[in-house]
Amino acid sequence: METGQSTCFGGPMKSHAVFELRRYRLHPGGRERLIGLFDSEFVEPQEALGMRIEGEFRDCGDPDAFVWVRSFLDMEARTDALAAFYSAPVWKEHGPHANETMLNSDNVLLLKPVAGTHPFSRNRSREQEARQTMGLIAVNICSLAPGTEDKFAAFFVAEALPILERTGARVDAVLTTERSVNGFPRLPVREGETVFVWFEMHENEDSLSRHQERLRKDVRWTREVFPHMDSQCWRTIEVSRLTPTSRSLCTF
């Protein structure tokens, strides 16, 4: 049996405390154009300003969606880095071409790590490595009542995470809503929401299917743990299946 190995509790290397989960709606056929532009023009300039591009993904269920995650040392660093990047020559030159591919770029969740975790810590060891980009990522978004995220997160870490790992998932990040004021309102975020997000990593479709089958056979998961989590959510847990692009650090 496969076993998951969570890396979200690994030791941090220059740990970042603020994360953006960004989902763009694109014009039909625009995704590959945007990915090419993003990878050739936008990755290094952002990272030079202290941002980290944690992952870039194609949505398996939506050919006109591009999903990516970037992180910052803290909220002040986020404000400064965004102001510098979006006023820089590289964005002025290439930003309009990127925007031409998009219907909407405002579906953004501003997030922070669950206490005691270090999201995407595996990425740090991969930044300087030649790597194969592979895997299937399941991003799970739970919409919660305000003020309940800490209790939900504690239950997830204590009760759900061990089962997910035992049944074959590798959980690389667990995140909740960052409530600080958006210091760069030129880029809107989804405000007034409370969410809990976890990233599951799987080798491929077959390994994800085996993991899901094991969950269905796990009595405690089906009768206790998942029903409790589901009952705390205002709507059905949103699950997106993603594949990493060629430059994504977040990969299996």
PDB file of C-alpha atoms in Angstrom:
ATOM      1  CA  MET A   1       0.000   0.000   0.000  1.00  0.00           C
ATOM      2  CA  GLU A   2       1.172   3.485  -0.797  1.00  0.00           C
ATOM      3  CA  THR A   3       1.623   5.839   2.116  1.00  0.00           C
ATOM      4  CA  GLY A   4       1.449   9.598   2.071  1.00  0.00           C
ATOM      5  CA  GLN A   5       4.184  11.706   3.580  1.00  0.00           C
ATOM      6  CA  SER A   6       3.070  15.151   4.651  1.00  0.00           C
ATOM      7  CA  THR A   7       5.651  17.855   4.129  1.00  0.00           C
ATOM      8  CA  CYS A   8       3.624  20.757   5.485  1.00  0.00           C
ATOM      9  CA  PHE A   9       5.164  20.150   8.925  1.00  0.00           C
ATOM     10  CA  GLY A  10       8.737  20.130   7.634  1.00  0.00           C
ATOM     11  CA  GLY A  11      11.205  22.710   8.850  1.00  0.00           C
ATOM     12  CA  PRO A  12      10.969  26.026   6.997  1.00  0.00           C
ATOM     13  CA  MET A  13      13.679  27.696   4.975  1.00  0.00           C
ATOM     14  CA  LYS A  14      12.921  31.410   5.023  1.00  0.00           C
ATOM     15  CA  SER A  15       9.330  30.552   5.803  1.00  0.00           C
ATOM     16  CA  HIS A  16       6.675  32.681   4.137  1.00  0.00           C
ATOM     17  CA  ALA A  17       3.561  33.676   6.075  1.00  0.00           C
ATOM     18  CA  VAL A  18       1.221  34.993   3.358  1.00  0.00           C
ATOM     19  CA  PHE A  19      -0.104  33.059   0.363  1.00  0.00           C
ATOM     20  CA  GLU A  20      -2.315  33.886  -2.592  1.00  0.00           C
ATOM     21  CA  LEU A  21      -4.343  31.186  -4.335  1.00  0.00           C
ATOM     22  CA  ARG A  22      -5.154  32.786  -7.684  1.00  0.00           C
ATOM     23  CA  ARG A  23      -7.597  31.403 -10.252  1.00  0.00           C
ATOM     24  CA  TYR A  24      -7.982  33.139 -13.612  1.00  0.00           C
ATOM     25  CA  ARG A  25     -10.856  32.724 -16.057  1.00  0.00           C
ATOM     26  CA  LEU A  26      -9.432  32.922 -19.555  1.00  0.00           C
ATOM     27  CA  HIS A  27     -10.729  33.465 -23.036  1.00  0.00           C
ATOM     28  CA  PRO A  28     -11.087  30.148 -24.892  1.00  0.00           C
ATOM     29  CA  GLY A  29      -7.701  28.982 -26.094  1.00  0.00           C
ATOM     30  CA  GLY A  30      -5.789  31.506 -23.998  1.00  0.00           C
ATOM     31  CA  ARG A  31      -4.267  29.247 -21.375  1.00  0.00           C
ATOM     32  CA  GLU A  32      -1.155  28.051 -23.211  1.00  0.00           C
ATOM     33  CA  ARG A  33      -0.434  31.576 -24.376  1.00  0.00           C
ATOM     34  CA  LEU A  34      -0.633  32.872 -20.814  1.00  0.00           C
ATOM     35  CA  ILE A  35       1.506  30.055 -19.406  1.00  0.00           C
ATOM     36  CA  GLY A  36       4.197  30.705 -21.999  1.00  0.00           C
ATOM     37  CA  LEU A  37       4.209  34.419 -21.234  1.00  0.00           C
ATOM     38  CA  PHE A  38       4.094  33.853 -17.487  1.00  0.00           C
ATOM     39  CA  ASP A  39       7.042  31.461 -17.516  1.00  0.00           C
ATOM     40  CA  SER A  40       9.223  33.477 -19.867  1.00  0.00           C
ATOM     41  CA  GLU A  41       8.610  36.951 -18.444  1.00  0.00           C
ATOM     42  CA  PHE A  42       7.057  36.961 -14.965  1.00  0.00           C
ATOM     43  CA  VAL A  43       8.601  34.277 -12.745  1.00  0.00           C
ATOM     44  CA  GLU A  44      12.124  35.632 -12.215  1.00  0.00           C
ATOM     45  CA  PRO A  45      11.095  39.315 -11.835  1.00  0.00           C
ATOM     46  CA  GLN A  46       8.643  38.398  -9.080  1.00  0.00           C
ATOM     47  CA  GLU A  47      11.105  36.167  -7.269  1.00  0.00           C
ATOM     48  CA  ALA A  48      13.771  38.885  -7.490  1.00  0.00           C
ATOM     49  CA  LEU A  49      11.429  41.030  -5.386  1.00  0.00           C
ATOM     50  CA  GLY A  50      11.076  38.371  -2.672  1.00  0.00           C
ATOM     51  CA  MET A  51       7.921  36.680  -3.900  1.00  0.00           C
ATOM     52  CA  ARG A  52       7.930  32.916  -4.359  1.00  0.00           C
ATOM     53  CA  ILE A  53       5.950  31.232  -7.142  1.00  0.00           C
ATOM     54  CA  GLU A  54       4.944  28.078  -5.296  1.00  0.00           C
ATOM     55  CA  GLY A  55       2.996  26.455  -8.107  1.00  0.00           C
ATOM     56  CA  GLU A  56       1.417  26.919 -11.533  1.00  0.00           C
ATOM     57  CA  PHE A  57      -1.360  24.627 -12.711  1.00  0.00           C
ATOM     58  CA  ARG A  58      -3.779  23.670 -15.442  1.00  0.00           C
ATOM     59  CA  ASP A  59      -7.257  22.785 -14.169  1.00  0.00           C
ATOM     60  CA  CYS A  60      -8.195  19.319 -15.437  1.00  0.00           C
ATOM     61  CA  GLY A  61     -11.886  20.213 -15.391  1.00  0.00           C
ATOM     62  CA  ASP A  62     -11.682  23.630 -17.037  1.00  0.00           C
ATOM     63  CA  PRO A  63      -9.539  24.202 -20.140  1.00  0.00           C
ATOM     64  CA  ASP A  64      -9.969  27.950 -19.727  1.00  0.00           C
ATOM     65  CA  ALA A  65      -8.593  28.254 -16.196  1.00  0.00           C
ATOM     66  CA  PHE A  66      -5.084  28.973 -14.941  1.00  0.00           C
ATOM     67  CA  VAL A  67      -4.399  28.470 -11.231  1.00  0.00           C
ATOM     68  CA  TRP A  68      -1.280  29.547  -9.377  1.00  0.00           C
ATOM     69  CA  VAL A  69       0.042  30.186  -5.888  1.00  0.00           C
ATOM     70  CA  ARG A  70       2.541  32.802  -4.793  1.00  0.00           C
ATOM     71  CA  SER A  71       3.799  33.601  -1.322  1.00  0.00           C
ATOM     72  CA  PHE A  72       5.330  36.475   0.624  1.00  0.00           C
ATOM     73  CA  LEU A  73       7.340  36.858   3.797  1.00  0.00           C
ATOM     74  CA  ASP A  74       4.557  38.901   5.425  1.00  0.00           C
ATOM     75  CA  MET A  75       1.817  41.412   4.546  1.00  0.00           C
ATOM     76  CA  GLU A  76       4.158  44.408   4.475  1.00  0.00           C
ATOM     77  CA  ALA A  77       6.508  42.562   2.139  1.00  0.00           C
ATOM     78  CA  ARG A  78       3.522  41.666  -0.043  1.00  0.00           C
ATOM     79  CA  THR A  79       2.458  45.294  -0.416  1.00  0.00           C
ATOM     80  CA  ASP A  80       5.977  46.451  -1.260  1.00  0.00           C
ATOM     81  CA  ALA A  81       6.679  43.613  -3.704  1.00  0.00           C
ATOM     82  CA  LEU A  82       3.411  44.000  -5.588  1.00  0.00           C
ATOM     83  CA  ALA A  83       3.830  47.754  -5.863  1.00  0.00           C
ATOM     84  CA  ALA A  84       7.330  47.275  -7.254  1.00  0.00           C
ATOM     85  CA  PHE A  85       6.410  44.521  -9.708  1.00  0.00           C
ATOM     86  CA  TYR A  86       3.283  46.122 -11.171  1.00  0.00           C
ATOM     87  CA  SER A  87       5.070  49.429 -11.714  1.00  0.00           C
ATOM     88  CA  ALA A  88       8.145  47.828 -13.273  1.00  0.00           C
ATOM     89  CA  PRO A  89       8.998  47.878 -16.984  1.00  0.00           C
ATOM     90  CA  VAL A  90       8.480  44.128 -17.387  1.00  0.00           C
ATOM     91  CA  TRP A  91       4.816  44.390 -16.387  1.00  0.00           C
ATOM     92  CA  LYS A  92       4.260  47.549 -18.391  1.00  0.00           C
ATOM     93  CA  GLU A  93       5.605  45.758 -21.459  1.00  0.00           C
ATOM     94  CA  HIS A  94       4.079  42.310 -21.068  1.00  0.00           C
ATOM     95  CA  GLY A  95       1.151  42.836 -18.674  1.00  0.00           C
ATOM     96  CA  PRO A  96      -1.281  44.006 -21.377  1.00  0.00           C
ATOM     97  CA  HIS A  97      -0.584  40.842 -23.372  1.00  0.00           C
ATOM     98  CA  ALA A  98      -1.296  38.710 -20.293  1.00  0.00           C
ATOM     99  CA  ASN A  99      -4.507  40.614 -19.590  1.00  0.00           C
ATOM    100  CA  GLU A 100      -5.666  39.988 -23.155  1.00  0.00           C
ATOM    101  CA  THR A 101      -5.967  36.270 -22.315  1.00  0.00           C
ATOM    102  CA  MET A 102      -8.183  36.863 -19.263  1.00  0.00           C
ATOM    103  CA  LEU A 103     -11.877  37.239 -18.665  1.00  0.00           C
ATOM    104  CA  ASN A 104     -11.363  37.725 -14.927  1.00  0.00           C
ATOM    105  CA  SER A 105      -8.398  37.648 -12.550  1.00  0.00           C
ATOM    106  CA  ASP A 106     -10.089  38.637  -9.267  1.00  0.00           C
ATOM    107  CA  ASN A 107     -10.786  35.146  -7.881  1.00  0.00           C
ATOM    108  CA  VAL A 108      -8.032  35.348  -5.273  1.00  0.00           C
ATOM    109  CA  LEU A 109      -7.906  33.896  -1.771  1.00  0.00           C
ATOM    110  CA  LEU A 110      -5.495  35.560   0.653  1.00  0.00           C
ATOM    111  CA  LEU A 111      -4.299  32.841   3.018  1.00  0.00           C
ATOM    112  CA  LYS A 112      -1.946  32.058   5.891  1.00  0.00           C
ATOM    113  CA  PRO A 113      -0.479  28.784   7.193  1.00  0.00           C
ATOM    114  CA  VAL A 114      -2.302  26.802   9.831  1.00  0.00           C
ATOM    115  CA  ALA A 115      -0.374  27.204  13.092  1.00  0.00           C
ATOM    116  CA  GLY A 116       2.682  24.979  13.240  1.00  0.00           C
ATOM    117  CA  THR A 117       2.771  24.191   9.517  1.00  0.00           C
ATOM    118  CA  HIS A 118       5.046  25.333   6.715  1.00  0.00           C
ATOM    119  CA  PRO A 119       3.194  25.136   3.392  1.00  0.00           C
ATOM    120  CA  PHE A 120       5.066  23.837   0.366  1.00  0.00           C
ATOM    121  CA  SER A 121       8.240  23.310   2.403  1.00  0.00           C
ATOM    122  CA  ARG A 122       9.217  20.606  -0.093  1.00  0.00           C
ATOM    123  CA  ASN A 123       9.476  23.332  -2.732  1.00  0.00           C
ATOM    124  CA  ARG A 124      12.504  24.860  -1.011  1.00  0.00           C
ATOM    125  CA  SER A 125      14.692  21.850  -1.744  1.00  0.00           C
ATOM    126  CA  ARG A 126      13.520  21.831  -5.356  1.00  0.00           C
ATOM    127  CA  GLU A 127      14.236  25.426  -6.312  1.00  0.00           C
ATOM    128  CA  GLN A 128      17.776  24.712  -7.499  1.00  0.00           C
ATOM    129  CA  GLU A 129      17.180  21.139  -8.717  1.00  0.00           C
ATOM    130  CA  ALA A 130      16.494  19.803 -12.146  1.00  0.00           C
ATOM    131  CA  ARG A 131      13.126  18.153 -11.672  1.00  0.00           C
ATOM    132  CA  GLN A 132      10.396  16.294 -13.439  1.00  0.00           C
ATOM    133  CA  THR A 133       7.072  18.068 -13.414  1.00  0.00           C
ATOM    134  CA  MET A 134       4.452  15.464 -12.735  1.00  0.00           C
ATOM    135  CA  GLY A 135       1.599  14.600 -10.476  1.00  0.00           C
ATOM    136  CA  LEU A 136      -2.028  15.390  -9.836  1.00  0.00           C
ATOM    137  CA  ILE A 137      -2.922  17.978  -7.227  1.00  0.00           C
ATOM    138  CA  ALA A 138      -6.289  18.056  -5.492  1.00  0.00           C
ATOM    139  CA  VAL A 139      -7.053  21.472  -3.992  1.00  0.00           C
ATOM    140  CA  ASN A 140      -9.861  21.351  -1.432  1.00  0.00           C
ATOM    141  CA  ILE A 141     -11.588  24.567  -0.332  1.00  0.00           C
ATOM    142  CA  CYS A 142     -13.911  24.549   2.673  1.00  0.00           C
ATOM    143  CA  SER A 143     -16.191  27.583   3.189  1.00  0.00           C
ATOM    144  CA  LEU A 144     -16.726  28.131   6.907  1.00  0.00           C
ATOM    145  CA  ALA A 145     -18.605  30.345   9.314  1.00  0.00           C
ATOM    146  CA  PRO A 146     -16.548  33.347  10.501  1.00  0.00           C
ATOM    147  CA  GLY A 147     -14.390  32.572  13.503  1.00  0.00           C
ATOM    148  CA  THR A 148     -14.539  28.793  13.141  1.00  0.00           C
ATOM    149  CA  GLU A 149     -11.394  28.257  11.084  1.00  0.00           C
ATOM    150  CA  ASP A 150      -9.016  27.588  13.993  1.00  0.00           C
ATOM    151  CA  LYS A 151     -11.236  24.896  15.466  1.00  0.00           C
ATOM    152  CA  PHE A 152     -11.766  23.371  12.014  1.00  0.00           C
ATOM    153  CA  ALA A 153      -8.016  23.401  11.351  1.00  0.00           C
ATOM    154  CA  ALA A 154      -7.241  21.736  14.679  1.00  0.00           C
ATOM    155  CA  PHE A 155      -9.737  18.964  13.915  1.00  0.00           C
ATOM    156  CA  PHE A 156      -8.303  18.502  10.427  1.00  0.00           C
ATOM    157  CA  VAL A 157      -4.706  18.215  11.626  1.00  0.00           C
ATOM    158  CA  ALA A 158      -5.560  15.862  14.497  1.00  0.00           C
ATOM    159  CA  GLU A 159      -8.208  13.662  12.857  1.00  0.00           C
ATOM    160  CA  ALA A 160      -8.330  14.018   9.071  1.00  0.00           C
ATOM    161  CA  LEU A 161      -4.685  14.442   8.125  1.00  0.00           C
ATOM    162  CA  PRO A 162      -3.501  11.092   9.539  1.00  0.00           C
ATOM    163  CA  ILE A 163      -6.212   9.255   7.593  1.00  0.00           C
ATOM    164  CA  LEU A 164      -5.463  11.109   4.366  1.00  0.00           C
ATOM    165  CA  GLU A 165      -1.780  10.245   4.699  1.00  0.00           C
ATOM    166  CA  ARG A 166      -2.438   6.613   5.594  1.00  0.00           C
ATOM    167  CA  THR A 167      -4.625   6.193   2.523  1.00  0.00           C
ATOM    168  CA  GLY A 168      -2.000   7.551   0.138  1.00  0.00           C
ATOM    169  CA  ALA A 169      -2.217  11.346  -0.031  1.00  0.00           C
ATOM    170  CA  ARG A 170       0.725  13.651   0.525  1.00  0.00           C
ATOM    171  CA  VAL A 171      -0.557  16.885   2.027  1.00  0.00           C
ATOM    172  CA  ASP A 172       1.801  19.737   1.183  1.00  0.00           C
ATOM    173  CA  ALA A 173      -0.166  22.701   2.538  1.00  0.00           C
ATOM    174  CA  VAL A 174      -2.972  23.539   4.946  1.00  0.00           C
ATOM    175  CA  LEU A 175      -4.061  27.171   4.917  1.00  0.00           C
ATOM    176  CA  THR A 176      -6.754  29.447   6.324  1.00  0.00           C
ATOM    177  CA  THR A 177      -7.995  32.954   5.588  1.00  0.00           C
ATOM    178  CA  GLU A 178      -5.575  35.834   6.151  1.00  0.00           C
ATOM    179  CA  ARG A 179      -7.726  38.660   7.522  1.00  0.00           C
ATOM    180  CA  SER A 180      -5.259  41.531   7.226  1.00  0.00           C
ATOM    181  CA  VAL A 181      -6.297  44.457   5.063  1.00  0.00           C
ATOM    182  CA  ASN A 182      -5.268  44.061   1.443  1.00  0.00           C
ATOM    183  CA  GLY A 183      -2.412  46.536   1.197  1.00  0.00           C
ATOM    184  CA  PHE A 184      -2.479  46.560  -2.611  1.00  0.00           C
ATOM    185  CA  PRO A 185      -6.141  47.126  -3.566  1.00  0.00           C
ATOM    186  CA  ARG A 186      -5.233  47.391  -7.233  1.00  0.00           C
ATOM    187  CA  LEU A 187      -5.278  43.569  -7.051  1.00  0.00           C
ATOM    188  CA  PRO A 188      -8.575  42.620  -5.365  1.00  0.00           C
ATOM    189  CA  VAL A 189      -8.961  39.571  -3.133  1.00  0.00           C
ATOM    190  CA  ARG A 190     -12.083  37.765  -1.958  1.00  0.00           C
ATOM    191  CA  GLU A 191     -12.884  39.602   1.252  1.00  0.00           C
ATOM    192  CA  GLY A 192     -15.460  38.735   3.885  1.00  0.00           C
ATOM    193  CA  GLU A 193     -14.976  34.992   3.471  1.00  0.00           C
ATOM    194  CA  THR A 194     -13.632  32.333   5.812  1.00  0.00           C
ATOM    195  CA  VAL A 195     -11.988  29.347   4.181  1.00  0.00           C
ATOM    196  CA  PHE A 196      -9.785  26.380   4.964  1.00  0.00           C
ATOM    197  CA  VAL A 197      -7.709  24.989   2.104  1.00  0.00           C
ATOM    198  CA  TRP A 198      -5.592  21.871   1.769  1.00  0.00           C
ATOM    199  CA  PHE A 199      -3.393  20.679  -1.096  1.00  0.00           C
ATOM    200  CA  GLU A 200      -3.169  16.925  -1.720  1.00  0.00           C
ATOM    201  CA  MET A 201      -0.413  15.568  -3.948  1.00  0.00           C
ATOM    202  CA  HIS A 202      -0.814  12.349  -5.935  1.00  0.00           C
ATOM    203  CA  GLU A 203       1.412  10.688  -8.490  1.00  0.00           C
ATOM    204  CA  ASN A 204      -1.274  10.314 -11.150  1.00  0.00           C
ATOM    205  CA  GLU A 205      -4.960   9.546 -11.759  1.00  0.00           C
ATOM    206  CA  ASP A 206      -4.530   5.922 -10.725  1.00  0.00           C
ATOM    207  CA  SER A 207      -2.945   6.774  -7.396  1.00  0.00           C
ATOM    208  CA  LEU A 208      -5.687   9.335  -6.706  1.00  0.00           C
ATOM    209  CA  SER A 209      -8.340   6.724  -7.501  1.00  0.00           C
ATOM    210  CA  ARG A 210      -6.682   4.204  -5.165  1.00  0.00           C
ATOM    211  CA  HIS A 211      -6.543   6.832  -2.435  1.00  0.00           C
ATOM    212  CA  GLN A 212     -10.233   7.649  -2.861  1.00  0.00           C
ATOM    213  CA  GLU A 213     -11.165   3.965  -2.774  1.00  0.00           C
ATOM    214  CA  ARG A 214      -9.243   3.504   0.480  1.00  0.00           C
ATOM    215  CA  LEU A 215     -11.037   6.498   1.959  1.00  0.00           C
ATOM    216  CA  ARG A 216     -14.404   4.993   1.018  1.00  0.00           C
ATOM    217  CA  LYS A 217     -13.416   1.823   2.878  1.00  0.00           C
ATOM    218  CA  ASP A 218     -12.171   3.665   5.950  1.00  0.00           C
ATOM    219  CA  VAL A 219     -15.047   3.455   8.408  1.00  0.00           C
ATOM    220  CA  ARG A 220     -13.843   6.257  10.624  1.00  0.00           C
ATOM    221  CA  TRP A 221     -13.439   8.599   7.660  1.00  0.00           C
ATOM    222  CA  THR A 222     -16.866   7.862   6.184  1.00  0.00           C
ATOM    223  CA  ARG A 223     -18.823   7.762   9.459  1.00  0.00           C
ATOM    224  CA  GLU A 224     -17.095  10.330  11.634  1.00  0.00           C
ATOM    225  CA  VAL A 225     -14.326  12.504  10.244  1.00  0.00           C
ATOM    226  CA  PHE A 226     -15.614  13.570   6.833  1.00  0.00           C
ATOM    227  CA  PRO A 227     -19.244  14.001   7.993  1.00  0.00           C
ATOM    228  CA  HIS A 228     -18.049  16.272  10.795  1.00  0.00           C
ATOM    229  CA  MET A 229     -15.968  18.377   8.407  1.00  0.00           C
ATOM    230  CA  ASP A 230     -18.765  18.523   5.863  1.00  0.00           C
ATOM    231  CA  SER A 231     -21.270  19.646   8.489  1.00  0.00           C
ATOM    232  CA  GLN A 232     -19.120  22.670   9.311  1.00  0.00           C
ATOM    233  CA  CYS A 233     -19.035  23.882   5.689  1.00  0.00           C
ATOM    234  CA  TRP A 234     -21.569  26.304   4.288  1.00  0.00           C
ATOM    235  CA  ARG A 235     -21.514  24.536   0.948  1.00  0.00           C
ATOM    236  CA  THR A 236     -20.087  21.370  -0.539  1.00  0.00           C
ATOM    237  CA  ILE A 237     -16.301  21.246  -0.256  1.00  0.00           C
ATOM    238  CA  GLU A 238     -14.918  22.589  -3.542  1.00  0.00           C
ATOM    239  CA  VAL A 239     -12.347  20.262  -5.105  1.00  0.00           C
ATOM    240  CA  SER A 240     -10.202  21.142  -8.126  1.00  0.00           C
ATOM    241  CA  ARG A 241      -7.938  18.630  -9.844  1.00  0.00           C
ATOM    242  CA  LEU A 242      -4.821  20.322 -11.185  1.00  0.00           C
ATOM    243  CA  THR A 243      -1.701  19.355 -13.113  1.00  0.00           C
ATOM    244  CA  PRO A 244       1.554  21.322 -12.735  1.00  0.00           C
ATOM    245  CA  THR A 245       3.059  23.318 -15.558  1.00  0.00           C
ATOM    246  CA  SER A 246       6.671  22.761 -16.603  1.00  0.00           C
ATOM    247  CA  ARG A 247       8.000  25.426 -14.215  1.00  0.00           C
ATOM    248  CA  SER A 248       5.853  24.607 -11.205  1.00  0.00           C
ATOM    249  CA  LEU A 249       7.760  23.935  -7.992  1.00  0.00           C
ATOM    250  CA  CYS A 250       4.659  22.325  -6.514  1.00  0.00           C
ATOM    251  CA  THR A 251       4.671  18.884  -8.112  1.00  0.00           C
ATOM    252  CA  PHE A 252       4.717  15.245  -7.113  1.00  0.00           C
TER     253      PHE A 252
END
